[in-house]
Amino acid sequence: MSRVITLGESMGLLRGDGVGGWEHLGSGRVDTGGAEGNTAIGLSRLGTPVTWLGRVGDDALGRRVAGDLRSEGVHVVAVVDPEAPTGLMLKSAPRAGSTVVDYYRRGSAGSRLAPGDLDRVDFAGSGILHVTGVTLALSDSARATVHEAVARARAAGALVSFAVNHRSKLWPGDEARPEYERVIAAADIVFASDDEARMLRSGADAGALAAALAETGPAEVVVTLGADGAVASIDGAIHRVTAEPITPVDTVGAGDAFAAGYLAERLTGEGADRRLRTAALAGAFACLHPGDWQGAPRRAELDRRTPGDVAR
């Protein structure tokens, strides 16, 4: 099986205990998270060889990030940056059923990712490169690293996967849009929420949005619809998948697990319907845990469960 390579920033995460904002909470749990690292763990749990490349500080949180990823079977290429700290995010639930995430990542080690760091990974041995819009938002050097990684992956014959993952707290849509468009034009596989797709294209429904995004180059575009499932344009045909009927605990990380499910099946040559069904199941499992990646399913869990079992 070929390998997936992903790159980006994973951070320390302080997750509040109970319901309330941080101005009222008295305790929390130290954890880790970050879009590309979450996806890497999701892939590893499904049996897919995966490499994560990123920068961490020479600090406890950096060691925790690398340790969590390694403990989940991810091949970690962590560049230790002694001049910058590992980023941090705070997660809280101000009221039941809601989640708020605040970032402390300006000037972080992860934001200092540079094109030269790519020399540490072997694109020739990979089947898919997976990148996200989060890394594009972090800094000029991180943005240049994404574009250089895409160029190297294409030169090596690997597929390029791109999850838009727009973060309005990191940059405005008008600034982000041309950078997203540049990567989409070079990508083979694109993941976007319906809101992100509408930011980039106009369309009457999700199928039209997926088809419109596919017109610029990617053969596979998946538009996720939350509780309404997902719609994909794959090689010109429209495919739909329903969401699993669950009561979510926390939806943060669900999109990363969805992408992991899709890419794991894509790498082994499964058809569109199998890719989307595994993706939907993986995303549902992720919603049943308050952590960013802990709810991602293992292959054995998917193999022995029927769709309704994920809710129990």
Coordinates of C-alpha atoms in Angstrom, one line a residue:
M1 CA 0.0 0.0 0.0
S2 CA 1.2 3.5 -0.8
R3 CA 1.6 6.1 1.9
V4 CA -0.3 9.3 2.6
I5 CA 1.8 12.4 3.4
T6 CA 0.3 15.3 5.3
L7 CA 1.8 18.5 6.7
G8 CA 0.6 21.2 9.0
E9 CA 0.3 22.4 12.6
S10 CA -0.7 20.2 15.5
M11 CA -1.1 22.0 18.8
G12 CA -1.6 21.5 22.5
L13 CA -5.3 21.6 23.4
L14 CA -6.8 22.6 26.7
R15 CA -10.4 21.2 26.8
G16 CA -12.6 22.6 29.4
D17 CA -14.4 20.3 31.9
G18 CA -18.2 20.8 31.9
V19 CA -20.4 23.4 30.4
G20 CA -19.2 27.1 30.5
G21 CA -16.8 29.5 29.1
W22 CA -13.2 29.7 30.3
E23 CA -14.0 32.7 32.4
H24 CA -16.1 30.3 34.6
L25 CA -14.4 26.9 34.2
G26 CA -12.2 25.7 37.0
S27 CA -10.5 22.8 35.3
G28 CA -9.7 21.2 31.9
R29 CA -7.9 18.3 30.2
V30 CA -4.6 18.7 28.4
D31 CA -4.9 17.2 24.9
T32 CA -3.6 17.7 21.3
G33 CA -5.3 18.5 18.0
G34 CA -5.0 20.0 14.6
A35 CA -6.6 19.3 11.2
E36 CA -3.8 17.4 9.5
G37 CA -2.7 15.5 12.6
N38 CA -6.3 14.5 13.2
T39 CA -6.5 13.2 9.6
A40 CA -3.2 11.4 10.0
I41 CA -4.5 9.5 13.1
G42 CA -7.8 8.7 11.3
L43 CA -5.8 7.2 8.4
S44 CA -3.5 5.2 10.7
R45 CA -6.4 3.8 12.6
L46 CA -7.9 2.5 9.3
G47 CA -4.6 0.7 8.5
T48 CA -3.2 3.3 6.1
P49 CA 0.5 4.1 6.3
V50 CA 0.8 7.9 6.9
T51 CA 3.5 10.5 7.5
W52 CA 2.9 13.8 9.3
L53 CA 5.4 16.6 8.9
G54 CA 5.3 19.7 11.1
R55 CA 7.2 22.0 13.4
V56 CA 6.9 21.9 17.2
G57 CA 8.6 23.9 19.9
D58 CA 11.3 22.6 22.1
D59 CA 8.7 22.3 24.9
A60 CA 6.4 20.0 26.7
L61 CA 3.5 20.6 24.4
G62 CA 5.7 19.9 21.4
R63 CA 6.7 16.6 22.9
R64 CA 3.1 15.8 23.7
V65 CA 2.0 16.5 20.1
A66 CA 4.7 14.2 18.6
G67 CA 4.1 11.6 21.2
D68 CA 0.3 11.4 20.6
L69 CA 0.8 11.1 16.9
R70 CA 3.5 8.4 17.2
S71 CA 1.3 6.5 19.7
E72 CA -1.3 6.2 17.1
G73 CA 1.0 4.7 14.5
V74 CA 1.7 7.9 12.5
H75 CA 5.2 8.3 11.1
V76 CA 6.1 11.6 12.6
V77 CA 8.6 14.0 11.1
A78 CA 8.7 16.7 13.7
V79 CA 11.1 19.6 13.2
V80 CA 12.0 20.9 16.6
D81 CA 12.1 24.7 16.5
P82 CA 13.9 26.1 19.6
E83 CA 13.0 29.7 18.8
A84 CA 9.2 29.4 18.9
P85 CA 6.6 27.7 21.1
T86 CA 4.2 25.0 20.2
G87 CA 0.8 26.5 19.4
L88 CA -2.2 26.2 21.8
M89 CA -5.9 26.1 21.4
L90 CA -8.6 26.3 24.0
K91 CA -11.9 24.5 23.6
S92 CA -15.0 25.1 25.7
A93 CA -18.7 24.6 25.6
P94 CA -20.3 27.8 26.8
R95 CA -23.7 26.1 26.7
A96 CA -24.8 22.5 26.1
G97 CA -24.4 21.4 22.5
S98 CA -22.1 24.2 21.5
T99 CA -18.3 24.3 21.1
V100 CA -16.0 27.3 20.9
V101 CA -12.3 27.1 19.9
D102 CA -9.8 29.9 20.5
Y103 CA -6.3 29.8 19.0
Y104 CA -3.0 31.0 20.4
R105 CA -0.8 30.2 17.4
R106 CA 0.6 33.5 16.0
G107 CA 4.4 33.1 15.8
S108 CA 4.2 29.5 16.8
A109 CA 6.6 26.8 15.8
G110 CA 4.0 25.3 13.4
S111 CA 3.5 28.7 11.7
R112 CA 7.2 28.7 10.8
L113 CA 7.0 25.6 8.6
A114 CA 9.3 26.3 5.6
P115 CA 9.8 24.7 2.1
G116 CA 13.1 23.3 3.1
D117 CA 11.4 21.1 5.7
L118 CA 10.0 19.1 2.8
D119 CA 13.4 17.6 2.2
R120 CA 12.7 15.4 5.2
V121 CA 10.0 13.4 3.5
D122 CA 10.0 11.1 0.5
F123 CA 7.3 12.1 -2.0
A124 CA 8.4 9.4 -4.4
G125 CA 7.1 6.8 -2.0
S126 CA 3.7 8.3 -1.5
G127 CA 0.3 7.8 -3.1
I128 CA -1.5 10.9 -1.8
L129 CA -0.4 14.3 -0.4
H130 CA -3.1 15.8 1.8
V131 CA -3.0 19.5 2.7
T132 CA -5.5 21.9 4.1
G133 CA -6.4 25.6 4.0
V134 CA -5.4 25.9 7.7
T135 CA -1.7 25.7 6.8
L136 CA -2.2 28.2 4.0
A137 CA -3.5 30.7 6.6
L138 CA -0.7 30.4 9.1
S139 CA 2.1 32.5 7.5
D140 CA 3.8 33.3 4.2
S141 CA 6.4 30.5 4.8
A142 CA 3.7 27.9 5.6
R143 CA 1.8 28.9 2.5
A144 CA 4.9 28.6 0.4
T145 CA 5.5 25.2 1.9
V146 CA 2.0 24.0 0.9
H147 CA 2.5 25.1 -2.7
E148 CA 5.9 23.6 -2.9
A149 CA 4.6 20.3 -1.5
V150 CA 1.8 20.2 -4.1
A151 CA 4.4 20.7 -6.8
R152 CA 6.7 18.0 -5.5
A153 CA 3.8 15.6 -5.1
R154 CA 2.6 16.1 -8.7
A155 CA 6.2 15.7 -10.0
A156 CA 6.4 12.4 -8.1
G157 CA 3.1 11.2 -9.5
A158 CA 1.2 11.3 -6.3
L159 CA -2.4 12.5 -6.0
V160 CA -3.1 15.8 -4.3
S161 CA -5.9 16.0 -1.8
F162 CA -7.0 19.4 -0.4
A163 CA -9.5 20.1 2.4
V164 CA -10.5 23.8 2.4
N165 CA -11.0 24.0 6.2
H166 CA -11.5 27.7 6.1
R167 CA -10.7 29.4 9.5
S168 CA -12.2 32.8 9.6
K169 CA -10.3 33.5 12.9
L170 CA -7.1 33.1 11.0
W171 CA -7.9 35.1 7.8
P172 CA -10.8 36.6 5.9
G173 CA -12.4 34.9 3.0
D174 CA -11.4 37.5 0.4
E175 CA -7.7 37.0 1.3
A176 CA -8.1 33.2 1.5
R177 CA -10.0 32.6 -1.7
P178 CA -7.2 33.1 -4.3
E179 CA -4.9 30.8 -2.3
Y180 CA -7.6 28.1 -2.1
E181 CA -8.2 28.5 -5.9
R182 CA -4.6 27.9 -6.6
V183 CA -4.4 24.7 -4.7
I184 CA -7.8 23.5 -6.0
A185 CA -6.6 23.9 -9.6
A186 CA -3.7 21.6 -8.9
A187 CA -5.6 19.1 -6.8
D188 CA -7.1 15.7 -7.7
I189 CA -9.4 15.5 -4.6
V190 CA -11.1 18.4 -2.8
F191 CA -13.2 18.4 0.4
A192 CA -15.3 21.5 1.2
S193 CA -18.3 22.1 3.5
D194 CA -21.3 23.6 1.9
D195 CA -20.5 27.0 3.3
E196 CA -16.9 26.8 2.0
A197 CA -18.2 25.7 -1.4
R198 CA -20.5 28.7 -1.6
M199 CA -17.7 30.9 -0.7
L200 CA -15.8 29.7 -3.8
R201 CA -18.6 29.0 -6.3
S202 CA -22.3 29.7 -6.9
G203 CA -24.7 26.9 -7.3
A204 CA -28.3 26.0 -6.6
D205 CA -27.5 22.9 -4.5
A206 CA -24.6 20.9 -3.2
G207 CA -24.4 18.8 -6.4
A208 CA -24.1 21.9 -8.5
L209 CA -21.4 23.3 -6.2
A210 CA -19.4 20.1 -6.4
A211 CA -19.6 20.1 -10.2
A212 CA -18.6 23.8 -10.4
L213 CA -15.6 23.2 -8.3
A214 CA -14.7 20.1 -10.4
E215 CA -14.6 22.3 -13.5
T216 CA -11.4 23.9 -12.5
G217 CA -9.4 20.6 -12.4
P218 CA -10.1 18.1 -9.5
A219 CA -11.7 14.9 -10.6
E220 CA -13.2 14.3 -7.2
V221 CA -15.0 17.0 -5.2
V222 CA -16.8 16.2 -2.0
V223 CA -19.2 18.8 -0.4
T224 CA -20.1 17.9 3.1
L225 CA -23.5 18.8 4.5
G226 CA -23.3 17.9 8.2
A227 CA -26.4 16.1 9.3
D228 CA -27.6 15.9 5.7
G229 CA -24.6 13.8 4.6
A230 CA -22.4 14.7 1.6
V231 CA -22.6 15.1 -2.2
A232 CA -19.7 14.4 -4.5
S233 CA -18.8 14.9 -8.1
I234 CA -16.5 12.1 -9.1
D235 CA -15.3 11.8 -12.6
G236 CA -18.3 13.8 -13.7
A237 CA -20.9 11.7 -11.9
I238 CA -22.9 12.9 -8.9
H239 CA -22.9 10.6 -5.8
R240 CA -24.7 11.1 -2.5
V241 CA -24.3 9.6 1.0
T242 CA -26.6 10.0 4.0
A243 CA -25.3 10.9 7.4
E244 CA -25.5 8.5 10.3
P245 CA -28.3 9.2 12.8
I246 CA -26.4 10.2 15.9
T247 CA -26.6 12.7 18.7
P248 CA -23.2 14.4 18.5
V249 CA -21.0 15.2 21.5
D250 CA -18.6 17.5 19.6
T251 CA -18.4 17.9 15.9
V252 CA -14.8 19.4 15.9
G253 CA -12.6 16.9 14.0
A254 CA -15.5 15.2 12.2
G255 CA -14.4 16.6 8.8
D256 CA -10.9 15.4 9.4
A257 CA -12.2 11.9 10.1
F258 CA -14.4 12.1 7.1
A259 CA -11.4 12.9 4.9
A260 CA -9.4 10.1 6.4
G261 CA -12.2 7.6 5.7
Y262 CA -12.4 8.7 2.1
L263 CA -8.7 8.7 1.4
A264 CA -8.1 5.4 3.1
E265 CA -10.5 3.7 0.7
R266 CA -9.3 5.8 -2.3
L267 CA -5.7 4.6 -1.8
T268 CA -6.8 1.0 -2.0
G269 CA -8.9 1.5 -5.1
E270 CA -12.4 1.2 -3.6
G271 CA -15.3 2.7 -5.6
A272 CA -17.0 6.0 -5.0
D273 CA -19.9 4.6 -2.9
R274 CA -17.6 2.7 -0.6
R275 CA -15.3 5.7 -0.1
L276 CA -18.2 8.0 0.8
R277 CA -19.9 5.4 3.1
T278 CA -16.6 4.8 5.0
A279 CA -16.1 8.6 5.2
A280 CA -19.6 9.2 6.6
L281 CA -19.2 6.5 9.2
A282 CA -15.8 7.8 10.3
G283 CA -17.1 11.3 10.6
A284 CA -20.0 10.0 12.7
F285 CA -17.7 8.1 15.1
A286 CA -15.6 11.2 15.5
C287 CA -18.6 13.2 16.7
L288 CA -19.2 10.9 19.6
H289 CA -16.1 12.0 21.6
P290 CA -15.2 15.4 22.9
G291 CA -11.6 15.1 21.7
D292 CA -10.4 16.2 18.3
W293 CA -9.2 12.8 17.2
Q294 CA -9.9 10.2 19.9
G295 CA -13.3 9.2 18.4
A296 CA -11.9 8.3 15.0
P297 CA -12.7 4.6 14.3
R298 CA -10.4 1.7 13.8
R299 CA -10.9 -0.6 10.8
A300 CA -12.2 -3.4 13.0
E301 CA -14.9 -1.1 14.4
L302 CA -16.2 -0.3 10.9
D303 CA -16.1 -3.9 9.8
R304 CA -18.2 -5.2 12.6
R305 CA -20.8 -2.4 12.9
T306 CA -23.9 -1.7 11.0
P307 CA -24.8 2.0 10.3
G308 CA -27.2 2.2 13.2
D309 CA -24.7 0.8 15.7
V310 CA -22.6 4.0 15.6
A311 CA -25.4 5.8 17.5
R312 CA -25.2 3.3 20.4

